Tab-separated table of C-alpha atoms in Angstrom:
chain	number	residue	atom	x	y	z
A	105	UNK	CA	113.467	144.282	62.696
A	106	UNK	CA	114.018	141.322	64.786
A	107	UNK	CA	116.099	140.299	67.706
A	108	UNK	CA	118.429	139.315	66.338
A	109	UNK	CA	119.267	142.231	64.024
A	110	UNK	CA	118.552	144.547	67.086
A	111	UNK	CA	120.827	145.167	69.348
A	112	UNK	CA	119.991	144.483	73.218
A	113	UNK	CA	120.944	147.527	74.439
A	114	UNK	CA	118.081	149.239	71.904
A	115	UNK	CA	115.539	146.672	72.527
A	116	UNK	CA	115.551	147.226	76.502
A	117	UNK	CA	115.317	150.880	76.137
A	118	UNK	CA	112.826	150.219	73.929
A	119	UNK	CA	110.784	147.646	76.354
A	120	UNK	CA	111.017	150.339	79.154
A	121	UNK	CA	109.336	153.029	77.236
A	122	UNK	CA	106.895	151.053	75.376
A	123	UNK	CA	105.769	149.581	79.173
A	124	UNK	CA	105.813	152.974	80.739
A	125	UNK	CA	103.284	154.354	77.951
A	126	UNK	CA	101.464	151.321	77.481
A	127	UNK	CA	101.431	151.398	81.948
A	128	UNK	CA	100.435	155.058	82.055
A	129	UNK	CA	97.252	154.261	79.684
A	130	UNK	CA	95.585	151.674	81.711
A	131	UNK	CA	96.498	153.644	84.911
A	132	UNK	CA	95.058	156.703	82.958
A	133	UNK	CA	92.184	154.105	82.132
A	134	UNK	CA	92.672	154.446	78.232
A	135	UNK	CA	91.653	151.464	78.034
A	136	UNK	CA	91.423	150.890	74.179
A	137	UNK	CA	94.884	152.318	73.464
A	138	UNK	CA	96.278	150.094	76.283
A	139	UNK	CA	94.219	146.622	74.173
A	140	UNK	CA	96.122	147.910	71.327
A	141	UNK	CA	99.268	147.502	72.628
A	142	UNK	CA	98.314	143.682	72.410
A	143	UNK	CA	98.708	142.570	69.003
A	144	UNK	CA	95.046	142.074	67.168
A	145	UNK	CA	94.546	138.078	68.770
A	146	UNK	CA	96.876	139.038	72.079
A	147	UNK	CA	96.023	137.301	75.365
A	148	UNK	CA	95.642	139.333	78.616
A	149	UNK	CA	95.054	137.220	81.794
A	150	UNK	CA	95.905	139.665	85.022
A	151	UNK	CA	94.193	137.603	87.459
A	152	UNK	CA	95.150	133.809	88.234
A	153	UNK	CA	92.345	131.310	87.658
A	154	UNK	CA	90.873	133.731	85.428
A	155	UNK	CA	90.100	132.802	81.832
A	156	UNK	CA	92.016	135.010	79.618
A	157	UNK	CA	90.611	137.746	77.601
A	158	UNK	CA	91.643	137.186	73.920
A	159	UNK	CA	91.930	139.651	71.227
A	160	UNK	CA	91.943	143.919	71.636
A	161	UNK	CA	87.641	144.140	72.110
A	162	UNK	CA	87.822	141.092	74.387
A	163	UNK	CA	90.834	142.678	76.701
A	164	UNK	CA	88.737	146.009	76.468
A	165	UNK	CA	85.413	144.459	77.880
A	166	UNK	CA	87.875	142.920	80.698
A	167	UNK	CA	89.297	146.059	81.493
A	168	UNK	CA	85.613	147.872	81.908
A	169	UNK	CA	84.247	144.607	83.895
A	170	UNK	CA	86.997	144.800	86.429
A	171	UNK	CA	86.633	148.320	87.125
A	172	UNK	CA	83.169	148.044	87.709
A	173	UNK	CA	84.266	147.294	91.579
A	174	UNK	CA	85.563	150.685	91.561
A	175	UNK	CA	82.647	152.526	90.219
A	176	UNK	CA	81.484	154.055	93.597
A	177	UNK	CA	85.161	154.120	95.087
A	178	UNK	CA	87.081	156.012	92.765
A	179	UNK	CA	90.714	155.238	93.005
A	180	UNK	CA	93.732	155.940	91.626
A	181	UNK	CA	96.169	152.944	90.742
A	182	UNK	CA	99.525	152.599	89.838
A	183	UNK	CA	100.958	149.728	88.053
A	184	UNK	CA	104.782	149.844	88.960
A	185	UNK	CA	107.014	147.350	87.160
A	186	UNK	CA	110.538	146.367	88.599
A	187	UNK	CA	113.031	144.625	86.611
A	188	UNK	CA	112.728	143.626	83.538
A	189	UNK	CA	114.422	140.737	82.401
A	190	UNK	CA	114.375	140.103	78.778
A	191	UNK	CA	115.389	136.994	77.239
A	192	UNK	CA	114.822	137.105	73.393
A	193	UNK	CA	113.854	133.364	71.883
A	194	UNK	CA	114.850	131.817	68.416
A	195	UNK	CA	111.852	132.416	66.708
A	196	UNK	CA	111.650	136.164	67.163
A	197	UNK	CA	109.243	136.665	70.268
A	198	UNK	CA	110.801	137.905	73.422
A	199	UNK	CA	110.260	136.596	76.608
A	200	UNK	CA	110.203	139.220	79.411
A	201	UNK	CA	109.687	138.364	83.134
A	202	UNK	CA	108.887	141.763	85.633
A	203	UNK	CA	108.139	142.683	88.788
A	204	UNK	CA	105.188	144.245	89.489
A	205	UNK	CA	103.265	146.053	92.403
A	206	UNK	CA	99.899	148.018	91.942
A	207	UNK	CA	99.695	151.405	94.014
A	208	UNK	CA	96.001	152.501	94.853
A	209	UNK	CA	95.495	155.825	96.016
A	210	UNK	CA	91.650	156.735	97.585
A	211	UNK	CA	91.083	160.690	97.210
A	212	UNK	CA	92.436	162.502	100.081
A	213	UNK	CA	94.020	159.855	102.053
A	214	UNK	CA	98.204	160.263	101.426
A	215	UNK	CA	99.120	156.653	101.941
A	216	UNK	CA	98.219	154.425	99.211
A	217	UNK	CA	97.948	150.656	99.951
A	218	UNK	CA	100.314	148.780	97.642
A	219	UNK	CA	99.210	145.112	96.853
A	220	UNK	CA	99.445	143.018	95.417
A	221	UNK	CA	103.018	141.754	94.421
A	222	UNK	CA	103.069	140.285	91.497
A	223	UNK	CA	105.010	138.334	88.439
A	224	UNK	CA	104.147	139.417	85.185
A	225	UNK	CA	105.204	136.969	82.102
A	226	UNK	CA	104.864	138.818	79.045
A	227	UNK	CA	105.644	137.520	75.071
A	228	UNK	CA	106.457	140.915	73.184
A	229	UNK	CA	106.938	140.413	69.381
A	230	UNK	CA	107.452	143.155	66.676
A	231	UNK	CA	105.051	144.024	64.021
A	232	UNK	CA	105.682	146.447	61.559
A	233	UNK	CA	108.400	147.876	63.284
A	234	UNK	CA	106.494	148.218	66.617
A	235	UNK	CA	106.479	146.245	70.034
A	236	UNK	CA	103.609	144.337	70.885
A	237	UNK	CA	102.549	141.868	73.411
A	238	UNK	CA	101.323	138.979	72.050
A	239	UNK	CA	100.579	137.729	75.759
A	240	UNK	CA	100.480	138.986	79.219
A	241	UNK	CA	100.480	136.284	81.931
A	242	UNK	CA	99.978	137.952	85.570
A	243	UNK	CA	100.951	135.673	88.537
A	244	UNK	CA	100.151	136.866	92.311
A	245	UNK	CA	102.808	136.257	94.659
A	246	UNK	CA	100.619	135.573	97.711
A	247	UNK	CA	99.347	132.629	95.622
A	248	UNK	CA	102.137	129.872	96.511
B	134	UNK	CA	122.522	167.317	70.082
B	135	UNK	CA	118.952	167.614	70.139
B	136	UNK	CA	116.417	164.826	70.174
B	137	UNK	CA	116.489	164.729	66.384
B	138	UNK	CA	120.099	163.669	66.051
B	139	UNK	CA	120.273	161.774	69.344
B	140	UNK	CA	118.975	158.287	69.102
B	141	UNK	CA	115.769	157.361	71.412
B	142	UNK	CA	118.038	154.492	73.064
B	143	UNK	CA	120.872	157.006	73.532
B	144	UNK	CA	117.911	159.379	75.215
B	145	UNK	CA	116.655	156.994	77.235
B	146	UNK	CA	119.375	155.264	79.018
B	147	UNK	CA	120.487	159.236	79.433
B	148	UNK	CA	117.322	160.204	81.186
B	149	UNK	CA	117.635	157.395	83.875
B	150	UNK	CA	120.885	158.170	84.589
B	151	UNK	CA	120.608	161.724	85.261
B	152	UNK	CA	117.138	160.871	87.131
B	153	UNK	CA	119.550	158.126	89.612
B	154	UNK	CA	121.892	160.901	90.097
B	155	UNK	CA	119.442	163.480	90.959
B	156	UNK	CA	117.176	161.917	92.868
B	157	UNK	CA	119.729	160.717	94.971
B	158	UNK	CA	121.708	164.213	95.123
B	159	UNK	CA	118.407	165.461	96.615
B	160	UNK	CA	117.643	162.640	99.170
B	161	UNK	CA	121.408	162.924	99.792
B	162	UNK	CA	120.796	166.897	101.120
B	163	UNK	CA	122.896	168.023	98.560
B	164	UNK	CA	120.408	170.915	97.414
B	165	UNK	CA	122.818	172.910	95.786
B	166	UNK	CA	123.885	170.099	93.241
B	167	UNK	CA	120.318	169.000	92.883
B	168	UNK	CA	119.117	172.380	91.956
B	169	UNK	CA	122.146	173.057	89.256
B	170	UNK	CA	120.372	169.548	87.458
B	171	UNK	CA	117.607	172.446	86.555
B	172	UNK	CA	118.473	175.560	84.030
B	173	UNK	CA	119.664	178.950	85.489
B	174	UNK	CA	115.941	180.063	85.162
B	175	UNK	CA	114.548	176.316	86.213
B	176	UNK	CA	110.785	175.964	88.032
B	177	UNK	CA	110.392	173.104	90.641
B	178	UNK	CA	106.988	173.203	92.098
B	179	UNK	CA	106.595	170.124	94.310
B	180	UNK	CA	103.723	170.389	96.254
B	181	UNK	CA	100.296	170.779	94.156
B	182	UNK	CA	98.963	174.453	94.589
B	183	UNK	CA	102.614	176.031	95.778
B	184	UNK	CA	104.108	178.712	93.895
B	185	UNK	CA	107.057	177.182	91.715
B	186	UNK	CA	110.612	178.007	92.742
B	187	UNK	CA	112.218	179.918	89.827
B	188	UNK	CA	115.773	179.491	88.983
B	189	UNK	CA	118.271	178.051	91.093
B	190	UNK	CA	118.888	180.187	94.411
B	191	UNK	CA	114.990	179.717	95.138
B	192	UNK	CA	114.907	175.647	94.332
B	193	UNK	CA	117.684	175.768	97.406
B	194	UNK	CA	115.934	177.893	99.515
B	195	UNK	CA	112.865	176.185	99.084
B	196	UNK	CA	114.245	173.052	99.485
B	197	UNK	CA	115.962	174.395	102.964
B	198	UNK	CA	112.733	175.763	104.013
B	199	UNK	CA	110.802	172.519	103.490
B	200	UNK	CA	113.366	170.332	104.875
B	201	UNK	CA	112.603	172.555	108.449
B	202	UNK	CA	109.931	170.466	109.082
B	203	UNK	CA	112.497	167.422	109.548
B	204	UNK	CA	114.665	169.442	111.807
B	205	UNK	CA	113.653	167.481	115.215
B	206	UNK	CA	112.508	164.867	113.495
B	207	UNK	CA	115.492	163.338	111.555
B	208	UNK	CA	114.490	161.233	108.306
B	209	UNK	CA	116.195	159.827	105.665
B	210	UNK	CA	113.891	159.889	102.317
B	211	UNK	CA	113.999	158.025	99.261
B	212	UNK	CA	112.507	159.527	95.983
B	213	UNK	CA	111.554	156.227	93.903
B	214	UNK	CA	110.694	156.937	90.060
B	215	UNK	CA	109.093	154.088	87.725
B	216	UNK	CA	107.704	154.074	84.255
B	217	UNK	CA	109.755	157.265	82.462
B	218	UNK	CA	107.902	158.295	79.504
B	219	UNK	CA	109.380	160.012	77.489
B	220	UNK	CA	108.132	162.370	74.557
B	221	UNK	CA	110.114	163.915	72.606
B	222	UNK	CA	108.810	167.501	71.287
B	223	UNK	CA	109.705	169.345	68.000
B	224	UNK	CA	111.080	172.236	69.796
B	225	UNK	CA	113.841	169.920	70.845
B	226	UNK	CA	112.304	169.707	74.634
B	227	UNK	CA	111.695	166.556	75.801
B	228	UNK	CA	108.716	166.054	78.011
B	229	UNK	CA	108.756	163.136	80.849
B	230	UNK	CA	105.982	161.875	82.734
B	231	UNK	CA	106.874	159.592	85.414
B	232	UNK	CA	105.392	158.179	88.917
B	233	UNK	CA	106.772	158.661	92.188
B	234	UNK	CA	106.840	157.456	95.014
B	235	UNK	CA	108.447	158.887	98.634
B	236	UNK	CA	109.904	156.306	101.178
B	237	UNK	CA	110.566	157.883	104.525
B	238	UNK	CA	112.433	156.050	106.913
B	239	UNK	CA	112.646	157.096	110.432
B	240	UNK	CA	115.640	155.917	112.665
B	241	UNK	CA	115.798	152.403	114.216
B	242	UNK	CA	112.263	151.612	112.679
B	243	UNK	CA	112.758	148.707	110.305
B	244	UNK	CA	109.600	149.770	108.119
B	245	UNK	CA	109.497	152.985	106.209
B	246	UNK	CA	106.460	155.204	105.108
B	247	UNK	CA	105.792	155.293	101.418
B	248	UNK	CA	103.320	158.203	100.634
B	249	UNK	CA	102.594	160.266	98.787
B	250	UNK	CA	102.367	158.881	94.937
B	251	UNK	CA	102.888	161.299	92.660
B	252	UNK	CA	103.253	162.125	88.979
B	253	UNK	CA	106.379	163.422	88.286
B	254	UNK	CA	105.955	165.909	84.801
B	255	UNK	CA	109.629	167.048	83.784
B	256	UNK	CA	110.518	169.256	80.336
B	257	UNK	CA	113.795	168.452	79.895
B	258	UNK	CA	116.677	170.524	78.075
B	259	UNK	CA	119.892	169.885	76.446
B	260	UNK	CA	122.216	172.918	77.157
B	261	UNK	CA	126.395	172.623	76.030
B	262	UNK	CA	125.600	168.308	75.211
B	263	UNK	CA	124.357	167.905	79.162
B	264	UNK	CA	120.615	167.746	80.240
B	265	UNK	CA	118.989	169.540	82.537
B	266	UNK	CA	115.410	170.164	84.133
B	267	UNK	CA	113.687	173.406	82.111
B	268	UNK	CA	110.770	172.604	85.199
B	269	UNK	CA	109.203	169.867	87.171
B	270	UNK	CA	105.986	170.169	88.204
B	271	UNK	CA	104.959	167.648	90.650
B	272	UNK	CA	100.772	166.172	91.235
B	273	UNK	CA	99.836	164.252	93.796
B	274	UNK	CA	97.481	161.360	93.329
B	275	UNK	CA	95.370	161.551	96.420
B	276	UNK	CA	93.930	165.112	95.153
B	277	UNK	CA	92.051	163.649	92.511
C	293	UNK	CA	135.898	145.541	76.254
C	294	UNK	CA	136.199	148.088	78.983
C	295	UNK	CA	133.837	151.166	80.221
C	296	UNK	CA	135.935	153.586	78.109
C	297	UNK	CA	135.597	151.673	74.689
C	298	UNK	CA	131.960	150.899	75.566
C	299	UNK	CA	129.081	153.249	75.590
C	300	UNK	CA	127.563	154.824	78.286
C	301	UNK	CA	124.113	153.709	76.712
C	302	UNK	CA	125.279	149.961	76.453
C	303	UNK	CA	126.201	150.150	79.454
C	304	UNK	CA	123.360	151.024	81.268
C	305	UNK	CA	120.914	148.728	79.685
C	306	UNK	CA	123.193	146.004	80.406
C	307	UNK	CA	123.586	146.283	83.871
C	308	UNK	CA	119.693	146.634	84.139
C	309	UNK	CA	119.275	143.559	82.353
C	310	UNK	CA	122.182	142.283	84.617
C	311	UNK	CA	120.301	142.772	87.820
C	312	UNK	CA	117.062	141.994	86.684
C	313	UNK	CA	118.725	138.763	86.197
C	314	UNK	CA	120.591	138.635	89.198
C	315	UNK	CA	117.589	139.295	91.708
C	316	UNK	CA	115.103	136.950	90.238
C	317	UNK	CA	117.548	134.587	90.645
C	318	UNK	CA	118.309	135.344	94.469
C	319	UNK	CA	114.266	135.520	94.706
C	320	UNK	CA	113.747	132.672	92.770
C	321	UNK	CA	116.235	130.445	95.928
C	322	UNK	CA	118.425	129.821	93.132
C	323	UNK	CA	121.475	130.507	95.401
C	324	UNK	CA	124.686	128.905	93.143
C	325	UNK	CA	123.278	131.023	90.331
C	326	UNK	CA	123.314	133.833	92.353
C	327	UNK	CA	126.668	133.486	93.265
C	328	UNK	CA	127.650	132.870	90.088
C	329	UNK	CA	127.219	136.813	89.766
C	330	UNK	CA	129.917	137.508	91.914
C	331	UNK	CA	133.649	136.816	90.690
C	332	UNK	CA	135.471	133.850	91.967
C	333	UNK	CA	136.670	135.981	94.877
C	334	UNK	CA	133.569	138.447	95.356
C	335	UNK	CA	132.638	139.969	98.619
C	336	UNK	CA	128.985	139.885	99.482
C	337	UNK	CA	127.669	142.022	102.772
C	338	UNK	CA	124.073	142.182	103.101
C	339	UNK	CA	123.640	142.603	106.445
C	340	UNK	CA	125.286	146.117	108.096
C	341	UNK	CA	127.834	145.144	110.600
C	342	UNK	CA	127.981	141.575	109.642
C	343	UNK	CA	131.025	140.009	108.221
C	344	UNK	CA	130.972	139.941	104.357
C	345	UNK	CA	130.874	136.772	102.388
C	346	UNK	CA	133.939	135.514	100.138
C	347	UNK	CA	134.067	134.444	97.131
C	348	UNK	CA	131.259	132.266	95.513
C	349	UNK	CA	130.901	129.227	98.111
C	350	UNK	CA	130.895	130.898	100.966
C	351	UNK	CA	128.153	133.191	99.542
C	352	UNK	CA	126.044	130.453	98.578
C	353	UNK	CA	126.269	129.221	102.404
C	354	UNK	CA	125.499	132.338	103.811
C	355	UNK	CA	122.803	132.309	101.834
C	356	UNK	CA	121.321	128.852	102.922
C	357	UNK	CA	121.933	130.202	106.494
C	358	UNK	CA	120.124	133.566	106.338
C	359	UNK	CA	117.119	131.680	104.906
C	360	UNK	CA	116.750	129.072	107.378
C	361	UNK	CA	114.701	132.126	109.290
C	362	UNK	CA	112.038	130.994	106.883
C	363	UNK	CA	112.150	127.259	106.790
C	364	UNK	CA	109.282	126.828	109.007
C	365	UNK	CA	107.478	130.477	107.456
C	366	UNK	CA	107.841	130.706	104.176
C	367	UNK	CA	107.719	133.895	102.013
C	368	UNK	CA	107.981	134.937	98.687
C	369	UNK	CA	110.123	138.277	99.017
C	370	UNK	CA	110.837	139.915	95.715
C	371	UNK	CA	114.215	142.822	96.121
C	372	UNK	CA	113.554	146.154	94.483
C	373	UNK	CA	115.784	148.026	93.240
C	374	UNK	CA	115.413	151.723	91.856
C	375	UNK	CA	117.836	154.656	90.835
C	376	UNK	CA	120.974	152.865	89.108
C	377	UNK	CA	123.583	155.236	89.312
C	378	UNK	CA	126.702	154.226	87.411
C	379	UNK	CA	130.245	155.834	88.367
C	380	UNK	CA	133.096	154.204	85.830
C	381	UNK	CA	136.346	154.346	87.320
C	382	UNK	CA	139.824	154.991	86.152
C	383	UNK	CA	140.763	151.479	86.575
C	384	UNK	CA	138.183	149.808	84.100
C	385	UNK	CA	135.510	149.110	87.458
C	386	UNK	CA	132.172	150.871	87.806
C	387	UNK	CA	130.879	151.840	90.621
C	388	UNK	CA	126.757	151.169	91.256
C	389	UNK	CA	124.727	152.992	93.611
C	390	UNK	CA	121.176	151.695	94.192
C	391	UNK	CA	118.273	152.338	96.093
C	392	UNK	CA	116.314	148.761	97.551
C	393	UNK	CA	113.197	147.715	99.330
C	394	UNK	CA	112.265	144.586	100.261
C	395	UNK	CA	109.186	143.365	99.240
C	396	UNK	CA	108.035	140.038	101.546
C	397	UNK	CA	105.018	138.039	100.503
C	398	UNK	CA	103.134	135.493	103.174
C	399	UNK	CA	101.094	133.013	101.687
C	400	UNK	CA	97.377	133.756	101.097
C	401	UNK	CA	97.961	137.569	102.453
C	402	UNK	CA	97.337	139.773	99.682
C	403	UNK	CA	99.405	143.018	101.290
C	404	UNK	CA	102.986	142.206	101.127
C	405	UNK	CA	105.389	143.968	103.737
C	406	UNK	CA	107.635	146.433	102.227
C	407	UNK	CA	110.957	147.046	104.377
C	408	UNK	CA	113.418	147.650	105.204
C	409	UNK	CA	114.625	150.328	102.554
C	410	UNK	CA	118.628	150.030	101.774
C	411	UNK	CA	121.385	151.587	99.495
C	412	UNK	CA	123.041	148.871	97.529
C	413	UNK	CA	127.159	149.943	97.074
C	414	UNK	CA	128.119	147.480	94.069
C	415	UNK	CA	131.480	147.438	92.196
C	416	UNK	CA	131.128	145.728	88.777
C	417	UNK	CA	133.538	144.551	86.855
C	418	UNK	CA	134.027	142.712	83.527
C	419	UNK	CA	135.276	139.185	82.767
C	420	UNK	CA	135.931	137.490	79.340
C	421	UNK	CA	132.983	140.082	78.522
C	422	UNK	CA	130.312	139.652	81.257
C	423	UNK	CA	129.547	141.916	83.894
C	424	UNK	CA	130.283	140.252	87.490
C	425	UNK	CA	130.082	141.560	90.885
C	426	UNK	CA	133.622	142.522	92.768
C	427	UNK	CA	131.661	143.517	95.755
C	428	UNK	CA	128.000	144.468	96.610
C	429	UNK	CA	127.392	146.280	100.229
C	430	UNK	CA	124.586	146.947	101.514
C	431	UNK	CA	123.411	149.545	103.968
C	432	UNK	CA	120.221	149.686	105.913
C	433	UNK	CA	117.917	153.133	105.734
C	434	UNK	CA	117.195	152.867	109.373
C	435	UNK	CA	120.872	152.812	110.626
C	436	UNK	CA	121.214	156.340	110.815
């Protein structure tokens, strides 16, 4: 099904679930089912300046390098995502432009820090019936 | 209509609109109108480790009795949700998992207190076409 | 096409998509397009107690004017929103209740500020089959 055969109102519901699952994994550090919500050669860059991580084992190895920083400091972080604004291209893909801020909680302390703010510029595309990103671009808003 | 007939975009746009109204019944005060979004025999456990309020008269009086603590100390709060995810079950239940967040604002001070982050875990209903809260059971991130 | 001949569902994705839109835009500093939001005679307060804005020029000025606090400071600030309630009236509008926090950015610092927290009152409306703003009002948490 593509875009264009879909209507918009079933596409953005089905943007909003498929990024509070896909969300919820990395948060819940699921980290392969989170790369395969990338399509098999999807790019992931969530830090500026940082070469991308290309394809689901790539994004995977990212994921576990990153949180190496929290390995004696467990946290808790929240990825929230505010408005998502779709805008589905000619060929298929969809361009979608969010809001994001990351919530991290330290055990026993009730007020989480939340930073940074952030853009993130995804390209979903459908395979097989199913949302995917094909890339995930993060920008930091602090960085302008 | 149960999940089965009832298309996931229908669901979805459903389950933030009741959330909107809810949430802001119960930052509103409105207790009694918050607690008739759960069934007749509803549980709402907020707080980790708290007995669940069972059925409606005890989600209002629990509500009142928390809300003492505000009694000299006037707030306004503002339950923020992100990242509904919704599953639904064979049974015709639909679980939700969602995060939270609680703004409190006190008067005259510009910046309000976000804390705690939570996990929000809803089974929803569907009772004469309208949904409604089966139980909410409410985690807090920093006890982890 | 008016909120009775149009789904509930439709609508609710739309307006999402509507202010997703609409606040990158105003976040963006891409004021006219902003505006453009609003129909030709739309009232814009964003300020409690401040005179509201009329019609798309003038909201466009009061734009440039409320943002020449940051002309020698500049910030990224990204508006929230949360909890889209939607009330369809009799008379073809729909009413919008929303919760908002600002989120304000400072170059190089990696913690944003996050205030104040607001209610947005909008009144929608449809022309020639697009969603516009009548009016948007909004009030401050900390006014209470």
């Amino acid at each position: 099904m593509t875009s264009s055969t879909q209507s918009r109102t079933e596409l953005y519901a089905e943007v909003q679930q498929f990024y509070a699952r896909q969300m919820q994994l990395l948060d819940g550090g699921v980290f392969e089912a989170y790369a395969d919500t990338f399509t098999i050669d999807g790019e992931f860059r969530h830090t500026p300046g940082r070469e991308p991580a290309r394809g689901r084992e790539q994004i995977v190895r990212e994921l576990h390098e990153f949180h190496e920083r929290f390995a004696g400091d467990p946290v808790q972080r929240r990825h929230w995502f505010n408005h998502v604004n779709l805008e589905p291209q000619e060929d298929g893909t969809i361009r979608s432009t969010v809001y994001a801020l990351v919530v991290t909680v330290r055990p026993g302390v009730k007020q989480p820090i939340i930073a940074p703010s952030c853009v993130v510029h995804d390209v979903l595309v459908r395979e097989d019936g199913e949302l995917l990103n094909r890339s995930r671009r993060v920008e930091h808003d602090q960085l302008f």
